[in-house]
XYZ file of C-alpha atoms in Angstrom:
125
model
C 59.268 16.265 28.817
C 55.722 15.190 29.820
C 53.480 17.801 31.300
C 50.064 17.107 32.893
C 48.338 20.426 33.736
C 45.189 21.561 35.172
C 43.639 25.033 34.563
C 40.127 26.555 35.598
C 39.126 25.688 32.116
C 40.216 21.963 32.286
C 42.955 19.423 32.514
C 45.326 17.960 29.969
C 48.628 16.611 29.034
C 51.252 17.119 26.539
C 54.812 15.868 25.601
C 57.485 18.110 24.328
C 60.297 17.086 21.935
C 62.990 19.025 20.256
C 61.952 18.157 16.662
C 61.071 20.358 13.741
C 58.185 20.122 11.176
C 60.326 17.750 9.068
C 60.996 15.288 11.791
C 64.558 16.462 12.313
C 65.844 16.243 15.910
C 68.011 18.961 17.178
C 69.982 16.819 19.778
C 73.361 18.483 19.203
C 71.867 21.941 18.506
C 68.637 22.703 20.069
C 66.726 24.629 17.520
C 64.446 27.511 18.101
C 61.375 25.406 17.726
C 59.906 22.630 19.729
C 57.081 20.121 19.037
C 54.273 19.763 21.529
C 52.424 16.526 21.206
C 48.924 15.899 22.324
C 46.668 12.676 22.638
C 43.471 15.029 22.669
C 42.870 18.101 20.709
C 41.075 19.824 23.481
C 44.465 19.830 25.512
C 46.277 21.758 22.894
C 43.471 24.414 22.920
C 43.318 24.689 26.665
C 46.923 25.964 26.415
C 46.169 28.723 24.067
C 45.314 31.379 26.841
C 48.715 30.422 28.447
C 50.858 31.166 25.430
C 50.558 28.301 23.025
C 50.535 29.975 19.728
C 50.759 27.447 16.912
C 48.688 25.474 14.461
C 47.459 22.051 15.651
C 48.098 19.522 12.950
C 46.503 16.111 13.174
C 48.798 13.177 12.297
C 46.907 10.027 11.973
C 50.048 7.892 11.559
C 52.011 9.433 14.528
C 52.291 8.233 18.082
C 50.404 11.363 19.147
C 47.491 12.274 16.974
C 47.961 15.964 17.683
C 51.091 18.384 17.246
C 51.981 21.924 17.236
C 55.284 23.272 16.446
C 56.100 26.495 18.440
C 58.961 28.668 19.218
C 61.067 27.364 22.198
C 60.538 30.685 24.020
C 56.600 30.109 23.643
C 57.036 26.863 25.668
C 58.820 28.849 28.400
C 55.853 31.211 28.344
C 53.346 28.492 28.504
C 55.069 26.846 31.385
C 55.618 30.039 33.305
C 51.774 30.973 32.902
C 50.724 27.548 34.047
C 52.903 27.831 37.106
C 51.778 31.481 37.784
C 48.252 30.659 37.704
C 48.268 27.484 39.488
C 46.039 27.610 42.601
C 45.314 24.035 43.801
C 46.970 22.133 46.660
C 46.507 18.652 45.074
C 46.814 18.081 41.315
C 44.558 15.054 40.954
C 41.759 16.804 42.933
C 41.904 19.719 40.452
C 40.898 17.763 37.710
C 37.210 18.346 36.562
C 34.700 15.775 37.606
C 33.371 15.243 34.275
C 36.913 14.282 32.833
C 36.886 10.828 34.237
C 39.046 9.159 31.619
C 41.903 11.781 32.345
C 41.459 11.477 36.105
C 41.700 7.864 35.873
C 44.971 8.136 33.820
C 46.483 10.506 36.201
C 45.656 8.146 39.203
C 47.299 5.252 37.344
C 50.404 7.305 36.477
C 50.696 8.542 39.980
C 50.555 4.948 41.233
C 53.331 3.858 38.695
C 55.605 6.657 39.797
C 54.908 5.909 43.474
C 56.715 2.523 42.722
C 59.816 4.411 42.161
C 60.070 5.777 45.802
C 61.501 3.344 48.202
C 58.927 2.313 50.524
C 56.168 3.755 48.584
C 54.203 6.989 49.132
C 53.445 8.065 52.770
C 56.405 6.833 54.458
C 58.881 3.902 54.656
C 55.953 1.267 55.046
């Protein structure tokens, strides 16, 4: 699962997978823990007030540099709190102006996902 989020404190991105600290996947039996993966350490820290309670580990040889292993129910809490506290009408416009790199990435991702919609965004073109 990929989640891009925006809070009053800043914006970020994380990926969630069903994997434990030893790299074991839990495809057939989802475990009690999940792995949150981050490109930027500050994105992990932004989630702490929303319920992310786990040590952030730096992994220089992984596809995502930063990881946190948390109980699955903490993920539910994080997502619920992000949703409950959301107060913007447009996600891309909610990104802080000084986070230019993140805003650029979000606009690019929006454009790529728009290609999936027949006729593109804003109608049947």
